Amino acid sequence: MKERKPLRSEMGWSTTETITVRGYDLPSQLLGKIDLGGMAWLEITGRMPNPQEAEVFNALLVTLVEHGMTPQAIASRLISICAPEAMQASVAAGLCGVGSVFAGGSEQIARVLQDALKDKDASADLDAMAVAIVEDHAKRKAPIPGIGHPLHKPIDPRTPVLFGIAEKNGFRGRYVALLETISKTAEKKLNRTLPINATGAIGAILSELGFPWRICRGVAIIGRAVGLVGHIAEEMRNPIAYEIYERAEKEVAENGLAK
Amino acid sequence: MKERKPLRSEMGWSTTETITVRGYDLPSQLLGKIDLGGMAWLEITGRMPNPQEAEVFNALLVTLVEHGMTPQAIASRLISICAPEAMQASVAAGLCGVGSVFAGGSEQIARVLQDALKDKDASADLDAMAVAIVEDHAKRKAPIPGIGHPLHKPIDPRTPVLFGIAEKNGFRGRYVALLETISKTAEKKLNRTLPINATGAIGAILSELGFPWRICRGVAIIGRAVGLVGHIAEEMRNPIAYEIYERAEKEVAENGLAK
Amino acid sequence: MKERKPLRSEMGWSTTETITVRGYDLPSQLLGKIDLGGMAWLEITGRMPNPQEAEVFNALLVTLVEHGMTPQAIASRLISICAPEAMQASVAAGLCGVGSVFAGGSEQIARVLQDALKDKDASADLDAMAVAIVEDHAKRKAPIPGIGHPLHKPIDPRTPVLFGIAEKNGFRGRYVALLETISKTAEKKLNRTLPINATGAIGAILSELGFPWRICRGVAIIGRAVGLVGHIAEEMRNPIAYEIYERAEKEVAENGLAK
Amino acid sequence: MKERKPLRSEMGWSTTETITVRGYDLPSQLLGKIDLGGMAWLEITGRMPNPQEAEVFNALLVTLVEHGMTPQAIASRLISICAPEAMQASVAAGLCGVGSVFAGGSEQIARVLQDALKDKDASADLDAMAVAIVEDHAKRKAPIPGIGHPLHKPIDPRTPVLFGIAEKNGFRGRYVALLETISKTAEKKLNRTLPINATGAIGAILSELGFPWRICRGVAIIGRAVGLVGHIAEEMRNPIAYEIYERAEKEVAENGLAK
């Protein structure tokens, strides 16, 4: 008979008098001593961030919070008018869209960078890596994640700021350098403007911070959860979802009946 | 014909060169200048928190992040093993449970407190209010939200710490006072230990900070989203969801076949 | 020490050679012998429907599948363009909106009818009940669920057909009669056209079929799940979600920048 | 300026007196005339199924409804105890797990079969195709979807029944034949018992019915939505989710405190 695997977790537990979270006493060691961004770091990595890590990580998270009237934000607002009694379901609905197209890019570029630099020492030839990466994507007709932006040209205004914050705190290393090399190599090969976008910057800096690529989407999810709550709060004060629905419904019905 | 209502939102928009979030230039005014908790405040309220507000709000958010192996955390982990390619769906699944039973309590007590103190000036009689609230709940056989805890007795260790942080920053006012009066009144009337729990403290302090009760669940949702990402990150490193599933499946099958 | 409660379920289990679902051998007793509507009945009630029950229940389910370009359908479509690799997340997003406003009405009217007729015998005075229900809602300024429709006047074309199918199969009883009495009473008292809408008819007929009101929303959820998959299938062939998003995003940005 | 793309959809619309769904008048042409499985077919394909198609499609859907205490069912139950007021959120939570591991297999095998048989006429060499498919998967160390089962050996009892229903109705064609050839080829090459499992049978038969592989997951989603409502209905009558949660929470806490 198969033996039971014991259930273990380091996330947290309580006794009558104590509440332990990630090895810390929540009331005396965390409350008032760590901000939400630092707490997110602690939850994901299992250790407290130092001030440099906290500053960089918070900047990445803040970048991810608000992108205006995205499909996810509209979806959350639409669901909030259907089930106003269940705000969590509205946020969950929008979060369901933090997928490959609109928000999964950090994960993808982090994977490319981490795969390329795995087990490589400081003497690794970034130019050769970048050429290989660009050619591999070109051969597969796959877009290179993390570079290019439909609107922000010739640069994404978030990228230099994020790289500056990373540099100031000692986290502008070879992942960032490789992504810069990829961007330049791709621009030359494809003869297009392909600046590093915010998604790319985030993926590269998360790699500098030591986050495995598989968890990068989680960072985007945290940021978006904050933003979606913001949208639902605004929808409560100034509703627009019903108007968006009604216009679409009316146009579809008119076009359908006109046939 | 009905006129179209224009679609307006203050959340954010972009031009080629700028990204505006809540009226601020994201790259130059927010990145590196605000942490995630402050950003959550800005998203929900539309203005920057001052340092006192930021400290208190971060403490509330941090309290909400991690409660150990909750039903929501287990649900997120179970979904993550079914659809590992869609981490957002796992977090969404757990968030769907931030409802009335396990995490909606702050909203409920904030409502009670805000309804009671609405349009009341400083001379309002908190004792009379507390008696009315306790009696109303007793008559409806409804538990009073925000007081009592199945495990943490005689006090919830988070409550004094949160009230201390609130007090230090000037946010221990009449909402907190009313909740304390409710707790004492209920203990006397029901002859039971009914300390203010963390949920109650959060609802009262959010009221002090000016959050309408309807948005309080959003604060819990943000905290839990962070915690659920933490659980999924741990599930990636040290999986236990499959074991939880397999034990339940096996026991149900054995009990079913035994009949 | 608290004793463990054994985990029991009648839903289903498997051995190497058999698969049991709700007490039936799935391959030999269910496949090819029951349709999806009947299977839904079996899942919820634990017994096979007779042909009359199956016909009525299928008609209710079919009514619930497709309501055109609802907020839930738009939300599912929007999420499908964000995470096309996770269709389940798109459907889940739309389903999150099967709440109190757009789809929970059957539950509400079923509750009203079942509460009113509980433990009442055939001699119960429906007129008096209807007056009490209408007056109670008027006093609370709450709309009476199940009657009135913004578009379908003076009748909802689904209602007579559903009642006809119910009658043909022996399920037009006192729940339907009470709802008809409520509709007439409310029309007289409020001096407005308040026909029984499809939601009301479904709630009344589910009550005739013996479904407790608490499970009625589940019937709506099943119907909508089918409809949302239909919308996503159409979105794959003829995408419109991106256009809906882009229009909203552009208008919000223009209105924001114009200030 | 970019022209607006008109919003068109064939799903449905209403006028004061009529309700059109997929081109049919809902009250007079669909209610009482089509069952839920047939309605699902109409929603996805845009046309009514003939009796043969309806029988086969219903059998596939029924197979997908109930698989016992799956991770998705446990997740739905856990969420239902957190937010009992929002049943839709519980079902959505479980549906989020209809992903690659536990329920996406029909999509995967349908893709393999449809890619292989695309533009091939009746003279196509199934043996050569099967060898190529098996070798391609072996080379990539990827399991072949649709064959093999951890429990049901040497055959999955659903497979012959589903193939029998398909054959009786004229839908046992070359997709089924190719999958059978793949199964035999893989068994020989890998020297293991690798029978066609239910997932494989469903993927092959959906291909026979003309469903593009991209929509196959939608069929699984519909089936599972029915099953999850069934689990929540049982959880209402006979709750076990709290026990599952409590055991896991307790064991984790004990193991954590013991360190």
XYZ file of N, CA, C and O in Angstrom, chain D residues 28-94:
268
model
N -41.075 28.961 -29.886
C -41.848 28.033 -30.722
C -41.005 26.954 -31.383
O -41.514 25.899 -31.738
N -39.716 27.204 -31.570
C -38.919 26.230 -32.321
C -37.912 25.436 -31.478
O -37.402 24.429 -31.923
N -37.620 25.934 -30.283
C -36.601 25.231 -29.487
C -37.159 24.632 -28.189
O -36.885 23.473 -27.879
N -37.928 25.402 -27.448
C -38.409 24.896 -26.147
C -39.296 23.673 -26.343
O -40.266 23.715 -27.111
N -38.966 22.603 -25.665
C -39.738 21.370 -25.793
C -39.384 20.570 -27.030
O -39.892 19.468 -27.240
N -38.502 21.118 -27.877
C -38.176 20.448 -29.142
C -36.727 19.994 -29.195
O -36.320 19.314 -30.128
N -35.930 20.458 -28.246
C -34.513 20.120 -28.277
C -34.072 19.922 -26.827
O -34.554 20.605 -25.929
N -33.179 18.957 -26.608
C -32.681 18.773 -25.242
C -31.404 19.584 -25.044
O -30.913 20.232 -25.977
N -30.879 19.574 -23.826
C -29.738 20.432 -23.520
C -28.512 20.064 -24.351
O -27.770 20.942 -24.789
N -28.301 18.779 -24.580
C -27.167 18.372 -25.405
C -27.301 18.888 -26.826
O -26.333 19.375 -27.421
N -28.500 18.774 -27.373
C -28.745 19.313 -28.711
C -28.556 20.812 -28.754
O -28.024 21.368 -29.728
N -28.993 21.475 -27.696
C -28.826 22.922 -27.609
C -27.342 23.298 -27.583
O -26.936 24.289 -28.194
N -26.548 22.495 -26.879
C -25.104 22.752 -26.859
C -24.523 22.634 -28.266
O -23.693 23.431 -28.692
N -24.976 21.615 -28.987
C -24.543 21.453 -30.384
C -24.926 22.680 -31.203
O -24.106 23.222 -31.964
N -26.182 23.111 -31.085
C -26.643 24.283 -31.837
C -25.821 25.521 -31.498
O -25.415 26.288 -32.382
N -25.554 25.732 -30.213
C -24.770 26.897 -29.792
C -23.376 26.901 -30.421
O -22.874 27.935 -30.839
N -22.754 25.723 -30.436
C -21.352 25.664 -30.874
C -21.250 25.660 -32.395
O -20.382 26.306 -32.965
N -22.162 24.910 -33.051
C -22.008 24.745 -34.503
C -22.891 25.690 -35.316
O -22.620 25.909 -36.493
N -23.947 26.208 -34.720
C -24.851 27.091 -35.455
C -25.951 26.370 -36.214
O -26.745 27.005 -36.904
N -25.990 25.059 -36.134
C -27.099 24.347 -36.789
C -27.620 23.252 -35.864
O -26.929 22.800 -34.954
N -28.867 22.827 -36.130
C -29.477 21.779 -35.330
C -28.789 20.448 -35.613
O -28.465 20.153 -36.763
N -28.599 19.632 -34.585
C -28.048 18.301 -34.848
C -29.132 17.406 -35.421
O -30.316 17.592 -35.129
N -28.752 16.456 -36.257
C -29.738 15.431 -36.615
C -29.766 14.399 -35.472
O -28.929 14.463 -34.562
N -30.722 13.467 -35.500
C -30.847 12.549 -34.347
C -29.580 11.751 -34.077
O -29.241 11.465 -32.920
N -28.852 11.399 -35.147
C -27.624 10.622 -34.952
C -26.564 11.483 -34.243
O -25.904 11.037 -33.301
N -26.413 12.681 -34.734
C -25.445 13.582 -34.105
C -25.818 13.846 -32.652
O -24.961 13.870 -31.759
N -27.103 14.075 -32.404
C -27.547 14.372 -31.036
C -27.257 13.206 -30.096
O -26.812 13.402 -28.958
N -27.484 11.987 -30.572
C -27.244 10.836 -29.701
C -25.760 10.693 -29.353
O -25.392 10.488 -28.195
N -24.932 10.810 -30.382
C -23.495 10.668 -30.138
C -22.981 11.805 -29.255
O -22.241 11.574 -28.286
N -23.387 13.024 -29.568
C -22.877 14.177 -28.816
C -23.316 14.109 -27.356
O -22.536 14.380 -26.435
N -24.562 13.741 -27.119
C -25.024 13.586 -25.741
C -24.209 12.533 -24.985
O -23.882 12.724 -23.813
N -23.866 11.445 -25.666
C -23.085 10.400 -24.986
C -21.708 10.933 -24.582
O -21.211 10.649 -23.486
N -21.101 11.721 -25.463
C -19.798 12.303 -25.115
C -19.940 13.239 -23.918
O -19.141 13.197 -22.970
N -20.949 14.096 -23.966
C -21.156 15.047 -22.870
C -21.399 14.316 -21.558
O -20.851 14.693 -20.510
N -22.237 13.289 -21.604
C -22.555 12.550 -20.374
C -21.287 11.921 -19.780
O -21.088 11.909 -18.569
N -20.407 11.428 -20.623
C -19.140 10.850 -20.143
C -18.327 11.868 -19.354
O -17.593 11.519 -18.438
N -18.444 13.127 -19.748
C -17.580 14.162 -19.168
C -18.108 14.751 -17.865
O -17.406 15.514 -17.196
N -19.333 14.429 -17.480
C -19.967 15.102 -16.341
C -19.313 14.770 -14.998
O -18.978 15.660 -14.224
N -19.141 13.499 -14.724
C -18.832 13.096 -13.344
C -17.645 12.145 -13.278
O -17.698 11.055 -13.834
N -16.609 12.574 -12.599
C -15.433 11.721 -12.427
C -15.108 11.554 -10.948
O -13.956 11.359 -10.580
N -16.113 11.680 -10.094
C -15.883 11.491 -8.663
C -15.191 12.683 -8.028
O -15.335 13.806 -8.486
N -14.452 12.397 -6.967
C -13.893 13.472 -6.147
C -12.591 14.013 -6.760
O -11.501 13.825 -6.227
N -12.731 14.678 -7.896
C -11.574 15.250 -8.596
C -11.055 16.490 -7.872
O -11.755 17.069 -7.033
N -9.851 16.938 -8.206
C -9.366 18.201 -7.627
C -10.324 19.364 -7.906
O -10.555 20.207 -7.034
N -10.901 19.382 -9.093
C -11.839 20.465 -9.410
C -13.081 20.404 -8.523
O -13.568 21.435 -8.055
N -13.602 19.190 -8.302
C -14.790 19.056 -7.451
C -14.473 19.481 -6.022
O -15.273 20.171 -5.377
N -13.301 19.085 -5.526
C -12.929 19.493 -4.158
C -12.781 21.004 -4.091
O -13.241 21.652 -3.139
N -12.155 21.587 -5.102
C -11.985 23.052 -5.113
C -13.338 23.755 -5.094
O -13.555 24.705 -4.335
N -14.269 23.301 -5.916
C -15.606 23.919 -5.931
C -16.271 23.805 -4.566
O -16.895 24.756 -4.081
N -16.156 22.652 -3.951
C -16.768 22.461 -2.631
C -16.125 23.385 -1.591
O -16.811 23.967 -0.747
N -14.796 23.485 -1.625
C -14.110 24.358 -0.660
C -14.557 25.810 -0.832
O -14.803 26.521 0.148
N -14.673 26.251 -2.072
C -15.083 27.645 -2.299
C -16.539 27.827 -1.875
O -16.912 28.883 -1.365
N -17.343 26.790 -2.055
C -18.758 26.937 -1.685
C -18.951 27.152 -0.186
O -19.934 27.770 0.223
N -18.016 26.643 0.630
C -18.189 26.893 2.073
C -17.657 28.272 2.466
O -17.985 28.784 3.524
N -16.839 28.871 1.612
C -16.331 30.224 1.890
C -17.324 31.288 1.440
O -17.393 32.369 2.031
N -18.026 31.026 0.355
C -18.929 32.024 -0.225
C -20.223 31.344 -0.633
O -20.557 31.286 -1.811
N -20.984 30.827 0.353
C -22.202 30.085 -0.011
C -23.226 30.953 -0.744
O -24.096 30.447 -1.436
N -23.109 32.268 -0.581
C -24.041 33.185 -1.245
C -23.723 33.353 -2.727
O -24.479 34.017 -3.443
N -22.642 32.778 -3.211
C -22.229 32.998 -4.603
C -21.890 31.669 -5.258
O -20.747 31.391 -5.586
N -22.928 30.846 -5.476
C -22.684 29.509 -6.017
C -21.930 29.566 -7.342
O -21.120 28.694 -7.641
N -22.223 30.592 -8.132
C -21.537 30.702 -9.421
C -20.025 30.784 -9.251
O -19.267 30.272 -10.090
N -19.580 31.417 -8.177
C -18.137 31.530 -7.956
C -17.529 30.169 -7.618
O -16.391 29.882 -7.993
N -18.278 29.315 -6.927
C -17.788 27.963 -6.624
C -17.622 27.149 -7.895
O -16.622 26.441 -8.061
N -18.623 27.210 -8.761
C -18.526 26.447 -10.005
C -17.393 27.007 -10.858
O -16.592 26.253 -11.435
N -17.298 28.332 -10.917
C -16.221 28.953 -11.696
C -14.860 28.503 -11.186
O -13.947 28.224 -11.963
N -14.724 28.413 -9.855
C -13.442 28.009 -9.277
C -13.045 26.617 -9.759
O -11.905 26.391 -10.172
N -13.972 25.680 -9.717
C -13.661 24.333 -10.179
C -13.386 24.289 -11.673
O -12.455 23.621 -12.137
